[in-house]
CSV table of C-alpha atoms and ligand atoms in Angstrom, one decimal:
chain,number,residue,atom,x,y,z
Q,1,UNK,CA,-90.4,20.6,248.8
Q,2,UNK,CA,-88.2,22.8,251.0
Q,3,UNK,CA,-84.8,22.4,251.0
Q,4,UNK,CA,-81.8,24.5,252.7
Q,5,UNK,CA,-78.9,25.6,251.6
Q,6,UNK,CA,-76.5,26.0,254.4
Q,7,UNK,CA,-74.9,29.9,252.6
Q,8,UNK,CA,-76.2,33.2,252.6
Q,9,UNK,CA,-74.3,34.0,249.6
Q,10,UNK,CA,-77.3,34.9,246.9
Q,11,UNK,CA,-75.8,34.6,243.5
Q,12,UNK,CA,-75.4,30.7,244.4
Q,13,UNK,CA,-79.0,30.7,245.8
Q,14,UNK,CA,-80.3,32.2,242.2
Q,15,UNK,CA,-78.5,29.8,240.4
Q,16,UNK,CA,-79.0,26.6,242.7
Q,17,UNK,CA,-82.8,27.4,242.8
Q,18,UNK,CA,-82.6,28.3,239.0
Q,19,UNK,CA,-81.1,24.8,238.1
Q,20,UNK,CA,-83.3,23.0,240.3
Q,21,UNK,CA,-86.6,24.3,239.0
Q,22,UNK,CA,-90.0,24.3,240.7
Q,23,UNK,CA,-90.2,21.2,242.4
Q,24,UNK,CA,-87.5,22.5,245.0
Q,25,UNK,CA,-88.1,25.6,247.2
Q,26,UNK,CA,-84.3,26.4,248.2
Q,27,UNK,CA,-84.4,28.3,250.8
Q,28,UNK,CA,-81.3,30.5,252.6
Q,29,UNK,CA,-79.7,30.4,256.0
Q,30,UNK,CA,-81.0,34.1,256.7
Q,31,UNK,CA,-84.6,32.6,255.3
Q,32,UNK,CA,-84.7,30.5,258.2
Q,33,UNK,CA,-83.1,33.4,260.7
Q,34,UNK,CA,-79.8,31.4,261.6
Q,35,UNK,CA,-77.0,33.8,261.8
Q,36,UNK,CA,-74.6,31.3,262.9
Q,37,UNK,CA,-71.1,31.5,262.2
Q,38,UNK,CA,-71.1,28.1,261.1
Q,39,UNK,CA,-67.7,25.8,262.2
Q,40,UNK,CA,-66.1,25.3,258.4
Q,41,UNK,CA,-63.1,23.6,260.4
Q,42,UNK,CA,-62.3,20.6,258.4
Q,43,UNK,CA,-58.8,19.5,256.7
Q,44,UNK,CA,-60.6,18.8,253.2
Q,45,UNK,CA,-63.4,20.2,251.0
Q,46,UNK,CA,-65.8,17.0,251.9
Q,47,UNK,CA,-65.0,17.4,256.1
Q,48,UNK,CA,-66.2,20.7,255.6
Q,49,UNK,CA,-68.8,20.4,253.3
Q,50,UNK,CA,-70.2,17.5,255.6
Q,51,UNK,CA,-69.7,19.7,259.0
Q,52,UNK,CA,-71.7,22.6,257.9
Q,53,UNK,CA,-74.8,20.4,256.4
Q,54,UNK,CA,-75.1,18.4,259.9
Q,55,UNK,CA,-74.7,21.5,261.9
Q,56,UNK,CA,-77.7,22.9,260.3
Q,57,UNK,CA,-79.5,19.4,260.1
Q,58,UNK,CA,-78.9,18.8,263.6
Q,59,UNK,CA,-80.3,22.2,265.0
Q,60,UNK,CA,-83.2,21.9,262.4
Q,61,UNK,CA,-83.7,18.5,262.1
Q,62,UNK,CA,-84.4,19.6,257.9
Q,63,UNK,CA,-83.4,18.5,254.7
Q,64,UNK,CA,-80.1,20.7,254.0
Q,65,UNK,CA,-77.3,20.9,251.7
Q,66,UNK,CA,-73.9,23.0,251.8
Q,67,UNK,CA,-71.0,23.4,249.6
Q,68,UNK,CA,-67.4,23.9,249.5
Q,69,UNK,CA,-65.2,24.7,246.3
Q,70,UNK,CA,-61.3,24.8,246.1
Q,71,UNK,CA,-58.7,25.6,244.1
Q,72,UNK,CA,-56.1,23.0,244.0
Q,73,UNK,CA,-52.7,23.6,241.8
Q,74,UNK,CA,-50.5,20.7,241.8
Q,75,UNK,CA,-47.0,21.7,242.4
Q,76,UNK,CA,-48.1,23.1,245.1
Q,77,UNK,CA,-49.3,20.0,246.5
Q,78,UNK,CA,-53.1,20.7,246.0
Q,79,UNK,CA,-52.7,24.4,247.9
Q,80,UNK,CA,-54.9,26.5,248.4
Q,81,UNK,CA,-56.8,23.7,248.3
Q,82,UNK,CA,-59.8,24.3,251.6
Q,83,UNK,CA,-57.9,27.8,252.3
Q,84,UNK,CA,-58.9,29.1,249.1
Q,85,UNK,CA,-60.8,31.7,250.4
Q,86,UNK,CA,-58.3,33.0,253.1
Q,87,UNK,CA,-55.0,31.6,251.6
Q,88,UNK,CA,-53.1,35.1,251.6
Q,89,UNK,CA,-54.2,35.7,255.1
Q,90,UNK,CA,-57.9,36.2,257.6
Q,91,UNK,CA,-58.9,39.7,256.0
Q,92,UNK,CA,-57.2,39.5,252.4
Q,93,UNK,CA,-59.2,40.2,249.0
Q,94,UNK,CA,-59.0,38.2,245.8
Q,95,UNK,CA,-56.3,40.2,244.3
Q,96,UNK,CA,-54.2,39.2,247.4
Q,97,UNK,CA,-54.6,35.7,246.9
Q,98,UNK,CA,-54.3,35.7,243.3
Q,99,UNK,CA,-50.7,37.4,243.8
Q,100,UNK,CA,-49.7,35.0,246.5
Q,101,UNK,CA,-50.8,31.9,244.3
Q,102,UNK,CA,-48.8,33.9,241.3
Q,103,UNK,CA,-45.4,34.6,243.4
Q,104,UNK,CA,-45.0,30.6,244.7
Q,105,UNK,CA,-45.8,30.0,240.9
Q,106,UNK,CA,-43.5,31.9,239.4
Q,107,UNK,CA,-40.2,29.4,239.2
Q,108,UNK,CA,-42.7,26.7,238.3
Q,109,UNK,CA,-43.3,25.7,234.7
Q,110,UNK,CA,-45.8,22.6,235.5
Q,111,UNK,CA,-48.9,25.4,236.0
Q,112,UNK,CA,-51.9,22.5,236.2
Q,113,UNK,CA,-54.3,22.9,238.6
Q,114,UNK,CA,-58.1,22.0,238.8
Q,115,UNK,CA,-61.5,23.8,240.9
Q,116,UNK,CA,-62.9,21.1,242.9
Q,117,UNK,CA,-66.7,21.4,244.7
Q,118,UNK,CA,-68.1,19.3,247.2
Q,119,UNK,CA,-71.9,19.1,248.0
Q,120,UNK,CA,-73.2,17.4,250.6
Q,121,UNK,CA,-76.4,16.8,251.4
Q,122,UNK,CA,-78.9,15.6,254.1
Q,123,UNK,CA,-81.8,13.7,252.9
Q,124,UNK,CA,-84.4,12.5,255.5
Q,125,UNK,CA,-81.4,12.0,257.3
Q,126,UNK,CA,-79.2,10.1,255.2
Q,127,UNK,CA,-76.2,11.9,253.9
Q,128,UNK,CA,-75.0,12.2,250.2
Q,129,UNK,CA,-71.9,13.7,248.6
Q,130,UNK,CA,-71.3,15.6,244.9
Q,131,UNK,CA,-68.3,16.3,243.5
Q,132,UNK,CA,-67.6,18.5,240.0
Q,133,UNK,CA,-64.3,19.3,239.2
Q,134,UNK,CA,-62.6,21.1,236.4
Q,135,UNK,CA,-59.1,21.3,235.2
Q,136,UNK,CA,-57.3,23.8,233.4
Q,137,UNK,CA,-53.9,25.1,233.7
Q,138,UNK,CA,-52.8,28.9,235.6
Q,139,UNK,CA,-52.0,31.3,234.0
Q,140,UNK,CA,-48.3,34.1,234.7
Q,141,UNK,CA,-50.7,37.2,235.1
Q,142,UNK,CA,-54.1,37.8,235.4
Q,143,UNK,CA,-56.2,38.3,231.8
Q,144,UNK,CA,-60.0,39.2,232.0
Q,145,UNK,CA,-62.3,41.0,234.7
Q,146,UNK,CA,-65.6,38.7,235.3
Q,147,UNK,CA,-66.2,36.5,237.7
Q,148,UNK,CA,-64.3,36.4,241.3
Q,149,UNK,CA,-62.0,34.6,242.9
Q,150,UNK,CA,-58.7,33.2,241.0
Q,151,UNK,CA,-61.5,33.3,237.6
Q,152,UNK,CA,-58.5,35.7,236.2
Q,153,UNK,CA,-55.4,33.5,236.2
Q,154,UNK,CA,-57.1,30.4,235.8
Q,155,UNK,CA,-57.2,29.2,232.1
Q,156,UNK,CA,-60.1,25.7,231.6
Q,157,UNK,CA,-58.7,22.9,229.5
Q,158,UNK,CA,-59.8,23.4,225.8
Q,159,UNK,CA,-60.0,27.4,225.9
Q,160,UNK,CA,-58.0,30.0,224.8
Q,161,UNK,CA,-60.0,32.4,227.3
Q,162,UNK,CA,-59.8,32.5,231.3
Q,163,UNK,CA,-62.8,32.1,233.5
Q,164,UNK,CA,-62.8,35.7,233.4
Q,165,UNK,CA,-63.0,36.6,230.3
Q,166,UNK,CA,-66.4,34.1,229.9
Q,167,UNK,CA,-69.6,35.5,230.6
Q,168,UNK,CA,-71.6,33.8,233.2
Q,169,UNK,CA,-73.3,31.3,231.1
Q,170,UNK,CA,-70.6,29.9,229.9
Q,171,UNK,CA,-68.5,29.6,232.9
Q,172,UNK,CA,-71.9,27.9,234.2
Q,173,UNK,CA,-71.8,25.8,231.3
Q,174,UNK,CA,-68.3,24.0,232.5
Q,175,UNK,CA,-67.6,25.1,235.7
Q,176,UNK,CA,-67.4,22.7,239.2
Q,177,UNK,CA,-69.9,24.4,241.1
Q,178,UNK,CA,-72.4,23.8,237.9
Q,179,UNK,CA,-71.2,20.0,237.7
Q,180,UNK,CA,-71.8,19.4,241.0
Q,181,UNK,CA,-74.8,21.2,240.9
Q,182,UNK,CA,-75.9,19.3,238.2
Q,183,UNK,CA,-74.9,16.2,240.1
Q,184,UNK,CA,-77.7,17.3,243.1
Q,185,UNK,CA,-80.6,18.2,241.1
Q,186,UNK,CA,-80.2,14.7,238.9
Q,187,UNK,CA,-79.8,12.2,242.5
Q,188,UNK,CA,-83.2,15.1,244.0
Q,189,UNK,CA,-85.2,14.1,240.7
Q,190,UNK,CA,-84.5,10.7,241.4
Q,191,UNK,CA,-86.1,10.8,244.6
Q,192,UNK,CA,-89.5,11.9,243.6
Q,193,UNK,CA,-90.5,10.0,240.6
W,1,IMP,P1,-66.6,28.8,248.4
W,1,IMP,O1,-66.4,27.5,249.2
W,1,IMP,O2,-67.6,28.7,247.3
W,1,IMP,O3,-66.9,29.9,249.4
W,1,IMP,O4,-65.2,29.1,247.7
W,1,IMP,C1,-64.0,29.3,248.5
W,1,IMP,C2,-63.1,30.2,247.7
W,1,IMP,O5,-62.7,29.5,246.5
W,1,IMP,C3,-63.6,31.5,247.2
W,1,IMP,O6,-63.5,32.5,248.2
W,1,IMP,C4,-62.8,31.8,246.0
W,1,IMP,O7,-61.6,32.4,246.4
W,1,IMP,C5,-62.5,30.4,245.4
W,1,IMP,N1,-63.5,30.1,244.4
W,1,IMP,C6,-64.6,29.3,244.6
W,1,IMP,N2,-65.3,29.2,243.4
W,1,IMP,C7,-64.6,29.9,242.5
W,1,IMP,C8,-64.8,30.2,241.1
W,1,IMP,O8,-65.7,29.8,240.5
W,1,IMP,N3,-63.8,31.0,240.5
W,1,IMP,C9,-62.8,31.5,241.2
W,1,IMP,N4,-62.5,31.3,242.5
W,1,IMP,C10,-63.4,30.5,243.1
């Protein structure tokens, strides 16, 4: 059974289509030769998980699913929150979000925050939402060179190490994107016996 996944980003695809084994074909946005820039427009992580899967269903009328992951620190009111991505400005790398997230941080001794994904997902039409979540704390500077994003300042309840410093697996073992994940693949082998 087909099923698309509304991102051309392929270390996802290999692990979505990893985790959901055989029974799924999950195929890319470039598989299907949409090179959209697809509207991600939405004041929350669900709006814009939800806008991207129905702009695809509705212009391919085919089962679809999309994601969106944030990371949300609570002093700072749940920022960067759905500008995670962009938060230090439209052309900025990771390092110049991380040092933006670390200078409003830096008076502030509460340093909890949690990654939050969203998957939504079109099903013969009907729409369905995952969520994964995982808290941990952040960190004063950055320890550890894996991963991408904020992995480097941000430290998972229950370890002494920051994303990181994990190697993939075990990231994958606790992170969101693997919960939610996780979340999909159960509610898809539901659906077919
Ligand atoms: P996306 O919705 O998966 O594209 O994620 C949006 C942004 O959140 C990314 O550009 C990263 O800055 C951040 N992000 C998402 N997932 C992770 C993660 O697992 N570790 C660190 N940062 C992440």
């Amino acid at each position: 059974m087909e099923l698309i996944f509304a991102s051309n980003n392929r270390h996802k695809l290999e692990e979505i289509q990893s985790a959901a084994g055989e029974r799924y074909k999950i195929v890319s946005l470039a598989d299907i030769s949409c090179y959209d820039d697809i509207p991600e427009d939405q004041p929350d992580l669900l709006g814009n998980a939800l806008q991207k899967a129905h702009y695809v269903y509705e212009k391919y009328r085919k089962d679809c699913f999309s994601d969106d992951t944030g990371l949300e620190i609570e002093v700072l009111d749940g920022r960067p929150g759905v500008y995670s991505a962009r938060y230090a400005g439209e052309q900025c790398s990771f390092e110049d979000n991380i040092n933006k997230v670390l200078n409003e941080m830096r008076h502030h001794s509460n340093r909890k925050a949690c990654f939050r994904t969203v998957i939504a997902l079109i099903l013969n039409g009907k729409e369905y939402t995952f969520e994964g979540r995982v808290d941990g704390t952040i960190l004063r500077s950055r320890q550890g060179s894996e991963g991408f994003g904020y992995d480097p300042v941000f430290l998972p309840d229950g370890y002494a190490v920051s994303f990181a410093e994990m190697t993939m697996e075990a990231k994958n073992a606790v992170s969101h994107r693997a919960k939610a994940l996780h979340k999909l693949i159960a509610f898809l082998n539901t659906q077919h016996g």
